[in-house]
The first five atom37 places (N, CA, C, CB, O) and aatype in JSON, in Angstrom:
{
  "aatype": [5, 19, 1, 10, 19, 6, 15, 7, 7, 7, 10, 19, 5, 14, 7, 7, 15, 10, 1, 10, 15, 4, 0, 0, 15, 7, 15, 10, 13, 15, 9, 2, 0, 12, 7, 17, 18, 1, 5, 0, 14, 7, 11, 7, 1, 6, 10, 19, 0, 7, 9, 16, 15, 7, 7, 15, 16, 2, 9, 19, 19, 15, 0, 11, 7, 1, 13, 16, 9, 15, 1, 3, 2, 0, 11, 2, 16, 19, 18, 10, 5, 12, 2, 15, 10, 11, 14, 6, 3, 16, 0, 12, 18, 18, 4, 2, 9, 19, 19, 1, 13, 16, 0, 8, 14, 16, 1, 6, 18, 16, 18, 17, 7, 5, 7, 16, 5, 19, 16, 19, 15, 15],
  "atom_mask": [
    [1, 1, 1, 1, 1],
    [1, 1, 1, 1, 1],
    [1, 1, 1, 1, 1],
    [1, 1, 1, 1, 1],
    [1, 1, 1, 1, 1],
    [1, 1, 1, 1, 1],
    [1, 1, 1, 1, 1],
    [1, 1, 1, 0, 1],
    [1, 1, 1, 0, 1],
    [1, 1, 1, 0, 1],
    [1, 1, 1, 1, 1],
    [1, 1, 1, 1, 1],
    [1, 1, 1, 1, 1],
    [1, 1, 1, 1, 1],
    [1, 1, 1, 0, 1],
    [1, 1, 1, 0, 1],
    [1, 1, 1, 1, 1],
    [1, 1, 1, 1, 1],
    [1, 1, 1, 1, 1],
    [1, 1, 1, 1, 1],
    [1, 1, 1, 1, 1],
    [1, 1, 1, 1, 1],
    [1, 1, 1, 1, 1],
    [1, 1, 1, 1, 1],
    [1, 1, 1, 1, 1],
    [1, 1, 1, 0, 1],
    [1, 1, 1, 1, 1],
    [1, 1, 1, 1, 1],
    [1, 1, 1, 1, 1],
    [1, 1, 1, 1, 1],
    [1, 1, 1, 1, 1],
    [1, 1, 1, 1, 1],
    [1, 1, 1, 1, 1],
    [1, 1, 1, 1, 1],
    [1, 1, 1, 0, 1],
    [1, 1, 1, 1, 1],
    [1, 1, 1, 1, 1],
    [1, 1, 1, 1, 1],
    [1, 1, 1, 1, 1],
    [1, 1, 1, 1, 1],
    [1, 1, 1, 1, 1],
    [1, 1, 1, 0, 1],
    [1, 1, 1, 1, 1],
    [1, 1, 1, 0, 1],
    [1, 1, 1, 1, 1],
    [1, 1, 1, 1, 1],
    [1, 1, 1, 1, 1],
    [1, 1, 1, 1, 1],
    [1, 1, 1, 1, 1],
    [1, 1, 1, 0, 1],
    [1, 1, 1, 1, 1],
    [1, 1, 1, 1, 1],
    [1, 1, 1, 1, 1],
    [1, 1, 1, 0, 1],
    [1, 1, 1, 0, 1],
    [1, 1, 1, 1, 1],
    [1, 1, 1, 1, 1],
    [1, 1, 1, 1, 1],
    [1, 1, 1, 1, 1],
    [1, 1, 1, 1, 1],
    [1, 1, 1, 1, 1],
    [1, 1, 1, 1, 1],
    [1, 1, 1, 1, 1],
    [1, 1, 1, 1, 1],
    [1, 1, 1, 0, 1],
    [1, 1, 1, 1, 1],
    [1, 1, 1, 1, 1],
    [1, 1, 1, 1, 1],
    [1, 1, 1, 1, 1],
    [1, 1, 1, 1, 1],
    [1, 1, 1, 1, 1],
    [1, 1, 1, 1, 1],
    [1, 1, 1, 1, 1],
    [1, 1, 1, 1, 1],
    [1, 1, 1, 1, 1],
    [1, 1, 1, 1, 1],
    [1, 1, 1, 1, 1],
    [1, 1, 1, 1, 1],
    [1, 1, 1, 1, 1],
    [1, 1, 1, 1, 1],
    [1, 1, 1, 1, 1],
    [1, 1, 1, 1, 1],
    [1, 1, 1, 1, 1],
    [1, 1, 1, 1, 1],
    [1, 1, 1, 1, 1],
    [1, 1, 1, 1, 1],
    [1, 1, 1, 1, 1],
    [1, 1, 1, 1, 1],
    [1, 1, 1, 1, 1],
    [1, 1, 1, 1, 1],
    [1, 1, 1, 1, 1],
    [1, 1, 1, 1, 1],
    [1, 1, 1, 1, 1],
    [1, 1, 1, 1, 1],
    [1, 1, 1, 1, 1],
    [1, 1, 1, 1, 1],
    [1, 1, 1, 1, 1],
    [1, 1, 1, 1, 1],
    [1, 1, 1, 1, 1],
    [1, 1, 1, 1, 1],
    [1, 1, 1, 1, 1],
    [1, 1, 1, 1, 1],
    [1, 1, 1, 1, 1],
    [1, 1, 1, 1, 1],
    [1, 1, 1, 1, 1],
    [1, 1, 1, 1, 1],
    [1, 1, 1, 1, 1],
    [1, 1, 1, 1, 1],
    [1, 1, 1, 1, 1],
    [1, 1, 1, 1, 1],
    [1, 1, 1, 1, 1],
    [1, 1, 1, 1, 1],
    [1, 1, 1, 0, 1],
    [1, 1, 1, 1, 1],
    [1, 1, 1, 0, 1],
    [1, 1, 1, 1, 1],
    [1, 1, 1, 1, 1],
    [1, 1, 1, 1, 1],
    [1, 1, 1, 1, 1],
    [1, 1, 1, 1, 1],
    [1, 1, 1, 1, 1],
    [1, 1, 1, 1, 1]
  ],
  "atom_positions": [
    [[0.82, -1.19, 0.0], [0.0, 0.0, 0.0], [0.86, 1.25, 0.0], [-0.93, 0.0, 1.19], [2.04, 1.23, 0.36]],
    [[0.24, 2.34, -0.41], [0.88, 3.63, -0.38], [0.67, 4.25, 1.0], [0.34, 4.56, -1.49], [-0.43, 4.21, 1.54]],
    [[1.73, 4.82, 1.55], [1.64, 5.5, 2.83], [1.87, 6.99, 2.64], [2.65, 4.92, 3.84], [2.76, 7.4, 1.9]],
    [[1.05, 7.79, 3.33], [1.15, 9.24, 3.25], [1.55, 9.8, 4.6], [-0.18, 9.85, 2.78], [1.0, 9.42, 5.63]],
    [[2.51, 10.71, 4.59], [2.96, 11.37, 5.8], [2.78, 12.87, 5.64], [4.44, 11.03, 6.11], [3.37, 13.49, 4.76]],
    [[1.95, 13.46, 6.51], [1.66, 14.88, 6.46], [2.47, 15.64, 7.5], [0.17, 15.12, 6.66], [2.83, 15.09, 8.54]],
    [[2.74, 16.9, 7.21], [3.44, 17.76, 8.14], [3.14, 19.21, 7.8], [4.96, 17.48, 8.13], [2.63, 19.51, 6.72]],
    [[3.47, 20.12, 8.72], [3.37, 21.54, 8.45], [2.27, 22.28, 9.17], [0.0, 0.0, 0.0], [2.22, 23.51, 9.13]],
    [[1.37, 21.56, 9.83], [0.3, 22.22, 10.55], [0.82, 22.91, 11.8], [0.0, 0.0, 0.0], [1.97, 22.72, 12.21]],
    [[-0.04, 23.72, 12.41], [0.35, 24.42, 13.61], [-0.61, 25.53, 13.97], [0.0, 0.0, 0.0], [-1.7, 25.64, 13.39]],
    [[-0.2, 26.35, 14.92], [-0.99, 27.48, 15.39], [-0.38, 28.78, 14.85], [-1.05, 27.52, 16.93], [0.8, 29.04, 15.04]],
    [[-1.2, 29.57, 14.17], [-0.75, 30.85, 13.63], [-1.79, 31.92, 13.9], [-0.47, 30.74, 12.12], [-2.96, 31.62, 14.13]],
    [[-1.35, 33.17, 13.88], [-2.25, 34.3, 14.03], [-2.93, 34.62, 12.71], [-1.5, 35.53, 14.56], [-2.39, 34.3, 11.65]],
    [[-4.1, 35.25, 12.75], [-4.73, 35.68, 11.5], [-3.78, 36.5, 10.64], [-6.0, 36.49, 11.8], [-3.07, 37.38, 11.14]],
    [[-3.76, 36.21, 9.34], [-2.85, 36.87, 8.43], [-1.54, 36.14, 8.25], [0.0, 0.0, 0.0], [-0.74, 36.5, 7.38]],
    [[-1.29, 35.13, 9.05], [-0.07, 34.37, 8.96], [-0.09, 33.34, 7.85], [0.0, 0.0, 0.0], [-1.06, 33.24, 7.09]],
    [[1.01, 32.57, 7.75], [1.16, 31.59, 6.67], [1.63, 30.25, 7.21], [2.13, 32.11, 5.62], [2.32, 30.18, 8.23]],
    [[1.26, 29.2, 6.5], [1.73, 27.85, 6.76], [1.9, 27.14, 5.43], [0.75, 27.08, 7.68], [1.23, 27.47, 4.45]],
    [[2.8, 26.17, 5.4], [2.94, 25.32, 4.23], [2.81, 23.86, 4.66], [4.29, 25.57, 3.52], [3.61, 23.36, 5.45]],
    [[1.79, 23.2, 4.15], [1.56, 21.8, 4.44], [2.26, 20.94, 3.4], [0.06, 21.5, 4.48], [2.32, 21.28, 2.22]],
    [[2.79, 19.81, 3.85], [3.45, 18.87, 2.97], [2.87, 17.48, 3.15], [4.97, 18.85, 3.22], [2.47, 17.11, 4.25]],
    [[2.81, 16.73, 2.08], [2.33, 15.36, 2.11], [3.2, 14.53, 1.19], [0.82, 15.27, 1.71], [3.2, 14.73, -0.03]],
    [[3.93, 13.59, 1.76], [4.84, 12.75, 1.0], [4.29, 11.33, 0.9], [6.23, 12.74, 1.64], [3.89, 10.74, 1.9]],
    [[4.28, 10.79, -0.29], [3.8, 9.44, -0.55], [4.98, 8.49, -0.71], [2.91, 9.4, -1.8], [5.93, 8.79, -1.44]],
    [[4.92, 7.36, -0.03], [5.95, 6.35, -0.14], [5.35, 5.04, -0.6], [6.69, 6.18, 1.19], [4.18, 4.76, -0.35]],
    [[6.15, 4.24, -1.26], [5.71, 2.97, -1.79], [6.41, 2.7, -3.1], [0.0, 0.0, 0.0], [7.42, 3.33, -3.42]],
    [[5.88, 1.78, -3.84], [6.5, 1.43, -5.11], [5.46, 0.93, -6.1], [7.58, 0.36, -4.9], [4.34, 0.55, -5.74]],
    [[5.85, 0.95, -7.35], [5.04, 0.4, -8.44], [3.67, 1.07, -8.55], [4.85, -1.08, -8.24], [2.66, 0.41, -8.77]],
    [[3.66, 2.39, -8.4], [2.42, 3.13, -8.58], [2.7, 4.45, -9.27], [1.73, 3.36, -7.24], [3.82, 4.97, -9.24]],
    [[1.67, 4.97, -9.89], [1.73, 6.29, -10.49], [0.59, 7.12, -9.93], [1.65, 6.2, -12.05], [-0.49, 6.61, -9.67]],
    [[0.83, 8.4, -9.75], [-0.14, 9.29, -9.14], [-1.01, 9.95, -10.2], [0.56, 10.36, -8.29], [-0.5, 10.57, -11.13]],
    [[-2.31, 9.79, -10.05], [-3.25, 10.43, -10.97], [-3.66, 11.81, -10.5], [-4.47, 9.56, -11.13], [-3.8, 12.73, -11.3]],
    [[-3.85, 11.96, -9.18], [-4.27, 13.24, -8.64], [-3.91, 13.31, -7.16], [-5.78, 13.46, -8.85], [-3.81, 12.29, -6.48]],
    [[-3.72, 14.53, -6.68], [-3.43, 14.77, -5.28], [-4.26, 15.96, -4.82], [-1.92, 15.02, -5.04], [-4.57, 16.85, -5.61]],
    [[-4.6, 15.97, -3.54], [-5.4, 17.07, -3.05], [-5.38, 17.19, -1.54], [0.0, 0.0, 0.0], [-4.83, 16.36, -0.82]],
    [[-6.01, 18.26, -1.09], [-6.14, 18.54, 0.33], [-7.6, 18.76, 0.69], [-5.29, 19.76, 0.73], [-8.3, 19.53, 0.02]],
    [[-8.05, 18.09, 1.73], [-9.37, 18.28, 2.3], [-9.21, 18.83, 3.71], [-10.17, 16.95, 2.3], [-8.16, 18.71, 4.32]],
    [[-10.27, 19.45, 4.21], [-10.26, 19.91, 5.59], [-11.62, 19.65, 6.23], [-9.89, 21.4, 5.67], [-12.65, 19.61, 5.56]],
    [[-11.59, 19.49, 7.54], [-12.81, 19.25, 8.29], [-12.73, 19.99, 9.63], [-13.04, 17.74, 8.51], [-11.87, 19.71, 10.46]],
    [[-13.64, 20.92, 9.81], [-13.74, 21.66, 11.06], [-14.73, 20.94, 11.98], [-14.19, 23.13, 10.81], [-15.58, 20.19, 11.5]],
    [[-14.63, 21.15, 13.28], [-15.55, 20.51, 14.22], [-17.01, 20.79, 13.87], [-15.26, 20.97, 15.64], [-17.39, 21.95, 13.68]],
    [[-17.81, 19.74, 13.79], [-19.22, 19.89, 13.49], [-19.55, 20.09, 12.03], [0.0, 0.0, 0.0], [-20.72, 20.28, 11.69]],
    [[-18.55, 20.07, 11.16], [-18.78, 20.27, 9.74], [-18.28, 19.07, 8.93], [-18.09, 21.55, 9.27], [-17.51, 18.25, 9.42]],
    [[-18.74, 18.98, 7.7], [-18.31, 17.92, 6.82], [-16.94, 18.17, 6.23], [0.0, 0.0, 0.0], [-16.39, 19.27, 6.34]],
    [[-16.39, 17.15, 5.61], [-15.08, 17.26, 5.0], [-15.2, 18.01, 3.66], [-14.44, 15.87, 4.79], [-16.05, 17.67, 2.83]],
    [[-14.37, 19.0, 3.47], [-14.42, 19.9, 2.33], [-13.16, 19.79, 1.49], [-14.64, 21.33, 2.78], [-12.05, 19.78, 2.03]],
    [[-13.32, 19.72, 0.18], [-12.17, 19.75, -0.72], [-11.64, 21.17, -0.78], [-12.55, 19.23, -2.14], [-12.36, 22.1, -1.15]],
    [[-10.37, 21.35, -0.43], [-9.74, 22.66, -0.41], [-8.99, 22.93, -1.71], [-8.8, 22.77, 0.77], [-9.14, 24.0, -2.3]],
    [[-8.2, 21.97, -2.14], [-7.38, 22.15, -3.33], [-7.04, 20.81, -3.95], [-6.1, 22.92, -2.99], [-6.9, 19.81, -3.25]],
    [[-6.92, 20.8, -5.26], [-6.55, 19.59, -5.96], [-5.63, 19.89, -7.12], [0.0, 0.0, 0.0], [-5.65, 20.99, -7.67]],
    [[-4.83, 18.9, -7.49], [-3.95, 19.03, -8.64], [-3.94, 17.69, -9.37], [-2.5, 19.45, -8.21], [-3.78, 16.64, -8.75]],
    [[-4.11, 17.73, -10.68], [-4.17, 16.52, -11.49], [-2.79, 16.13, -11.99], [-5.12, 16.71, -12.67], [-1.82, 16.88, -11.83]],
    [[-2.72, 14.94, -12.59], [-1.45, 14.49, -13.15], [-0.98, 15.4, -14.28], [-1.59, 13.07, -13.66], [0.21, 15.48, -14.56]],
    [[-1.92, 16.09, -14.92], [-1.58, 17.01, -15.98], [-1.15, 18.38, -15.49], [0.0, 0.0, 0.0], [-0.72, 19.22, -16.29]],
    [[-1.27, 18.61, -14.19], [-0.81, 19.86, -13.61], [-1.89, 20.91, -13.4], [0.0, 0.0, 0.0], [-1.6, 21.99, -12.87]],
    [[-3.12, 20.63, -13.8], [-4.19, 21.6, -13.58], [-4.56, 21.62, -12.1], [-5.42, 21.26, -14.45], [-4.53, 20.59, -11.43]],
    [[-4.92, 22.79, -11.6], [-5.23, 22.96, -10.18], [-6.6, 23.56, -9.97], [-4.17, 23.82, -9.51], [-7.17, 24.2, -10.86]],
    [[-7.12, 23.34, -8.78], [-8.4, 23.91, -8.4], [-8.36, 24.26, -6.92], [-9.57, 22.93, -8.71], [-7.87, 23.47, -6.11]],
    [[-8.88, 25.43, -6.58], [-8.88, 25.91, -5.21], [-10.3, 26.28, -4.81], [-7.94, 27.12, -5.04], [-11.03, 26.87, -5.61]],
    [[-10.7, 25.92, -3.6], [-12.02, 26.27, -3.12], [-12.19, 27.79, -3.14], [-12.26, 25.7, -1.7], [-11.24, 28.53, -2.87]],
    [[-13.4, 28.25, -3.45], [-13.65, 29.68, -3.64], [-13.18, 30.51, -2.45], [-15.12, 29.91, -3.87], [-12.59, 31.57, -2.63]],
    [[-13.44, 30.03, -1.24], [-13.1, 30.79, -0.05], [-11.59, 30.98, 0.15], [-13.66, 30.1, 1.14], [-11.17, 31.83, 0.93]],
    [[-10.79, 30.19, -0.57], [-9.34, 30.27, -0.42], [-8.62, 30.78, -1.66], [-8.8, 28.93, -0.06], [-7.4, 30.89, -1.66]],
    [[-9.35, 31.08, -2.7], [-8.74, 31.58, -3.92], [-8.0, 32.89, -3.66], [-9.8, 31.77, -5.02], [-8.51, 33.79, -2.98]],
    [[-6.8, 32.98, -4.21], [-5.96, 34.14, -3.98], [-5.12, 34.04, -2.73], [0.0, 0.0, 0.0], [-4.23, 34.87, -2.53]],
    [[-5.39, 33.05, -1.88], [-4.64, 32.88, -0.64], [-3.89, 31.55, -0.57], [-5.58, 32.98, 0.54], [-2.79, 31.49, -0.02]],
    [[-4.47, 30.49, -1.14], [-3.87, 29.16, -1.1], [-3.32, 28.79, -2.47], [-4.89, 28.11, -0.63], [-3.87, 29.18, -3.5]],
    [[-2.23, 28.03, -2.47], [-1.64, 27.52, -3.69], [-1.24, 26.07, -3.5], [-0.43, 28.37, -4.12], [-0.57, 25.74, -2.52]],
    [[-1.64, 25.2, -4.42], [-1.25, 23.81, -4.36], [-0.18, 23.55, -5.41], [-2.47, 22.87, -4.57], [-0.25, 24.09, -6.52]],
    [[0.8, 22.73, -5.07], [1.87, 22.39, -5.98], [2.36, 20.99, -5.68], [3.03, 23.41, -5.88], [1.98, 20.39, -4.68]],
    [[3.2, 20.46, -6.56], [3.72, 19.12, -6.37], [5.16, 19.02, -6.82], [2.86, 18.11, -7.14], [5.64, 19.81, -7.63]],
    [[5.85, 18.02, -6.27], [7.21, 17.68, -6.66], [7.17, 16.21, -7.05], [8.25, 17.97, -5.5], [7.16, 15.34, -6.19]],
    [[7.16, 15.94, -8.34], [7.03, 14.57, -8.81], [8.2, 13.68, -8.39], [6.9, 14.56, -10.32], [8.01, 12.5, -8.1]],
    [[9.39, 14.24, -8.35], [10.57, 13.46, -7.97], [10.49, 12.98, -6.53], [11.82, 14.29, -8.16], [11.02, 11.92, -6.19]],
    [[9.82, 13.75, -5.68], [9.69, 13.41, -4.27], [8.34, 12.81, -3.92], [9.93, 14.63, -3.44], [8.09, 12.47, -2.76]],
    [[7.45, 12.67, -4.91], [6.09, 12.2, -4.66], [5.43, 12.99, -3.53], [6.1, 10.7, -4.32], [4.82, 12.42, -2.63]],
    [[5.56, 14.29, -3.6], [5.1, 15.17, -2.54], [4.19, 16.26, -3.08], [6.28, 15.78, -1.8], [4.44, 16.83, -4.14]],
    [[3.13, 16.54, -2.34], [2.23, 17.63, -2.67], [2.27, 18.66, -1.55], [0.78, 17.12, -2.91], [2.38, 18.29, -0.37]],
    [[2.19, 19.93, -1.9], [2.27, 21.01, -0.94], [1.02, 21.87, -1.0], [3.52, 21.86, -1.18], [0.37, 21.98, -2.04]],
    [[0.7, 22.48, 0.11], [-0.35, 23.49, 0.16], [0.2, 24.71, 0.87], [-1.63, 22.94, 0.88], [0.38, 24.71, 2.09]],
    [[0.47, 25.77, 0.1], [0.92, 27.03, 0.66], [-0.29, 27.84, 1.06], [1.81, 27.81, -0.34], [-1.15, 28.14, 0.22]],
    [[-0.38, 28.2, 2.33], [-1.53, 28.88, 2.88], [-1.1, 30.24, 3.39], [-2.19, 28.06, 4.0], [-0.37, 30.34, 4.37]],
    [[-1.56, 31.3, 2.72], [-1.23, 32.66, 3.1], [-2.49, 33.4, 3.55], [-0.57, 33.41, 1.93], [-3.61, 32.96, 3.28]],
    [[-2.29, 34.5, 4.24], [-3.4, 35.33, 4.73], [-4.45, 34.49, 5.43], [-4.03, 36.11, 3.57], [-5.64, 34.61, 5.15]],
    [[-4.01, 33.66, 6.33], [-4.91, 32.73, 7.0], [-5.95, 33.46, 7.85], [-4.12, 31.78, 7.86], [-5.68, 34.49, 8.46]],
    [[-7.13, 32.88, 7.87], [-8.26, 33.42, 8.61], [-8.72, 32.41, 9.65], [-9.4, 33.79, 7.66], [-8.47, 31.22, 9.5]],
    [[-9.4, 32.86, 10.71], [-9.91, 31.93, 11.71], [-10.79, 30.84, 11.12], [-10.69, 32.68, 12.76], [-10.78, 29.71, 11.6]],
    [[-11.55, 31.15, 10.08], [-12.41, 30.16, 9.46], [-11.65, 29.08, 8.7], [-13.35, 30.83, 8.54], [-12.25, 28.1, 8.25]],
    [[-10.33, 29.24, 8.54], [-9.5, 28.2, 7.95], [-9.14, 27.12, 8.95], [-8.25, 28.81, 7.36], [-8.58, 26.09, 8.58]],
    [[-9.44, 27.34, 10.21], [-9.12, 26.38, 11.26], [-9.82, 25.06, 11.0], [-9.5, 26.93, 12.63], [-11.05, 25.02, 10.87]],
    [[-9.05, 23.98, 10.93], [-9.6, 22.66, 10.64], [-8.48, 21.63, 10.69], [-10.3, 22.64, 9.27], [-7.3, 21.97, 10.76]],
    [[-8.88, 20.37, 10.66], [-7.94, 19.3, 10.42], [-7.81, 19.15, 8.91], [-8.4, 17.97, 11.11], [-8.81, 19.01, 8.21]],
    [[-6.59, 19.17, 8.42], [-6.34, 19.08, 6.99], [-5.82, 17.69, 6.65], [-5.34, 20.17, 6.54], [-4.89, 17.19, 7.28]],
    [[-6.43, 17.08, 5.63], [-6.1, 15.73, 5.22], [-5.58, 15.71, 3.79], [-7.31, 14.82, 5.37], [-6.19, 16.29, 2.89]],
    [[-4.48, 15.03, 3.6], [-3.95, 14.81, 2.27], [-4.68, 13.64, 1.62], [-2.43, 14.55, 2.31], [-4.99, 12.65, 2.28]],
    [[-4.95, 13.75, 0.34], [-5.61, 12.7, -0.41], [-4.84, 12.45, -1.7], [-7.08, 13.06, -0.71], [-4.38, 13.39, -2.36]],
    [[-4.7, 11.19, -2.06], [-3.98, 10.84, -3.27], [-4.7, 9.71, -4.0], [-2.53, 10.43, -2.96], [-5.16, 8.76, -3.37]],
    [[-4.79, 9.81, -5.29], [-5.39, 8.79, -6.14], [-4.3, 8.21, -7.02], [-6.56, 9.37, -7.0], [-3.63, 8.95, -7.75]],
    [[-4.12, 6.89, -6.96], [-3.01, 6.25, -7.66], [-3.5, 5.08, -8.51], [-1.96, 5.77, -6.68], [-4.63, 4.6, -8.37]],
    [[-2.62, 4.65, -9.39], [-2.85, 3.46, -10.19], [-1.61, 2.58, -10.06], [-3.17, 3.83, -11.69], [-0.49, 3.05, -10.28]],
    [[-1.8, 1.32, -9.72], [-0.69, 0.4, -9.58], [-0.41, -0.33, -10.89], [-0.97, -0.61, -8.46], [-1.33, -0.6, -11.66]],
    [[0.85, -0.64, -11.12], [1.21, -1.35, -12.34], [0.59, -2.74, -12.38], [2.74, -1.46, -12.46], [0.31, -3.26, -13.46]],
    [[0.36, -3.35, -11.22], [-0.24, -4.67, -11.15], [-1.75, -4.65, -11.4], [0.05, -5.3, -9.81], [-2.35, -5.67, -11.71]],
    [[-2.36, -3.48, -11.25], [-3.79, -3.32, -11.45], [-4.04, -2.05, -12.26], [-4.55, -3.27, -10.08], [-4.57, -1.07, -11.73]],
    [[-3.66, -2.06, -13.51], [-3.66, -0.83, -14.32], [-5.03, -0.26, -14.65], [-2.95, -1.08, -15.57], [-5.13, 0.89, -15.07]],
    [[-6.09, -1.05, -14.47], [-7.42, -0.58, -14.84], [-8.21, 0.0, -13.67], [-8.2, -1.7, -15.46], [-9.35, 0.42, -13.85]],
    [[-7.62, 0.02, -12.48], [-8.35, 0.47, -11.3], [-7.56, 1.54, -10.55], [-8.64, -0.71, -10.37], [-6.34, 1.46, -10.43]],
    [[-8.29, 2.55, -10.05], [-7.69, 3.59, -9.23], [-7.91, 3.31, -7.75], [-8.28, 4.96, -9.6], [-8.93, 2.74, -7.37]],
    [[-6.95, 3.7, -6.93], [-7.01, 3.52, -5.49], [-6.82, 4.85, -4.8], [-5.96, 2.5, -5.02], [-6.02, 5.68, -5.24]],
    [[-7.55, 5.06, -3.71], [-7.5, 6.31, -2.97], [-6.91, 6.08, -1.58], [-8.89, 6.92, -2.86], [-7.26, 5.13, -0.89]],
    [[-6.0, 6.97, -1.18], [-5.37, 6.9, 0.14], [-5.47, 8.25, 0.83], [-3.9, 6.46, 0.02], [-5.51, 9.3, 0.19]],
    [[-5.51, 8.19, 2.16], [-5.63, 9.39, 2.99], [-4.47, 9.49, 3.97], [-6.95, 9.39, 3.75], [-4.0, 8.49, 4.5]],
    [[-4.03, 10.72, 4.21], [-3.05, 10.97, 5.24], [-3.7, 10.96, 6.61], [0.0, 0.0, 0.0], [-4.92, 10.86, 6.73]],
    [[-2.87, 11.05, 7.65], [-3.37, 10.97, 9.02], [-4.02, 12.27, 9.49], [-2.25, 10.6, 9.95], [-4.71, 12.28, 10.51]],
    [[-3.8, 13.36, 8.79], [-4.34, 14.65, 9.16], [-3.33, 15.49, 9.92], [0.0, 0.0, 0.0], [-2.55, 14.98, 10.71]],
    [[-3.37, 16.8, 9.66], [-2.53, 17.74, 10.39], [-3.39, 18.94, 10.77], [-1.3, 18.18, 9.54], [-4.12, 19.48, 9.94]],
    [[-3.31, 19.35, 12.03], [-4.18, 20.39, 12.56], [-3.66, 21.78, 12.2], [-4.32, 20.26, 14.07], [-2.49, 22.08, 12.4]],
    [[-4.55, 22.61, 11.68], [-4.27, 24.02, 11.42], [-5.21, 24.85, 12.28], [-4.44, 24.36, 9.9], [-6.43, 24.73, 12.17]],
    [[-4.64, 25.69, 13.12], [-5.43, 26.55, 13.99], [-5.02, 27.99, 13.78], [-5.26, 26.14, 15.48], [-3.85, 28.34, 13.92]],
    [[-5.99, 28.83, 13.44], [-5.74, 30.25, 13.2], [-6.47, 31.03, 14.27], [-6.2, 30.68, 11.76], [-7.7, 31.06, 14.29]],
    [[-5.73, 31.65, 15.16], [-6.33, 32.35, 16.29], [-5.38, 33.41, 16.82], [-6.7, 31.36, 17.4], [-4.16, 33.25, 16.77]],
    [[-5.96, 34.49, 17.32], [-5.18, 35.54, 17.94], [-5.07, 35.35, 19.44], [-5.78, 36.88, 17.64], [-4.44, 36.16, 20.12]]
  ]
}
């Protein structure tokens, strides 16, 4: 299986910045898409940002102009640069990856990171 390790969360003041990282380890797989979800207490899980194998990106409306998603193919790592953070950005952030294994080329598999907490408060 593919394992995901997340890092970069923490406590910041409003207007501050954080960069989340998610590294995928394993073998014999190719990445179709990577993304970040978040879930605040009492709310559902929300897609924040995604990036496809072709490099196209999408950012949730509330974070447009503030968040940027990127990837490093050599390191199998996806990043989420978060600027101008607001209290409403406070949530547990989860990395998501969709892969295809060479042994099962016709099927996609989805994996989740363990989550990293982002808290924006003064």
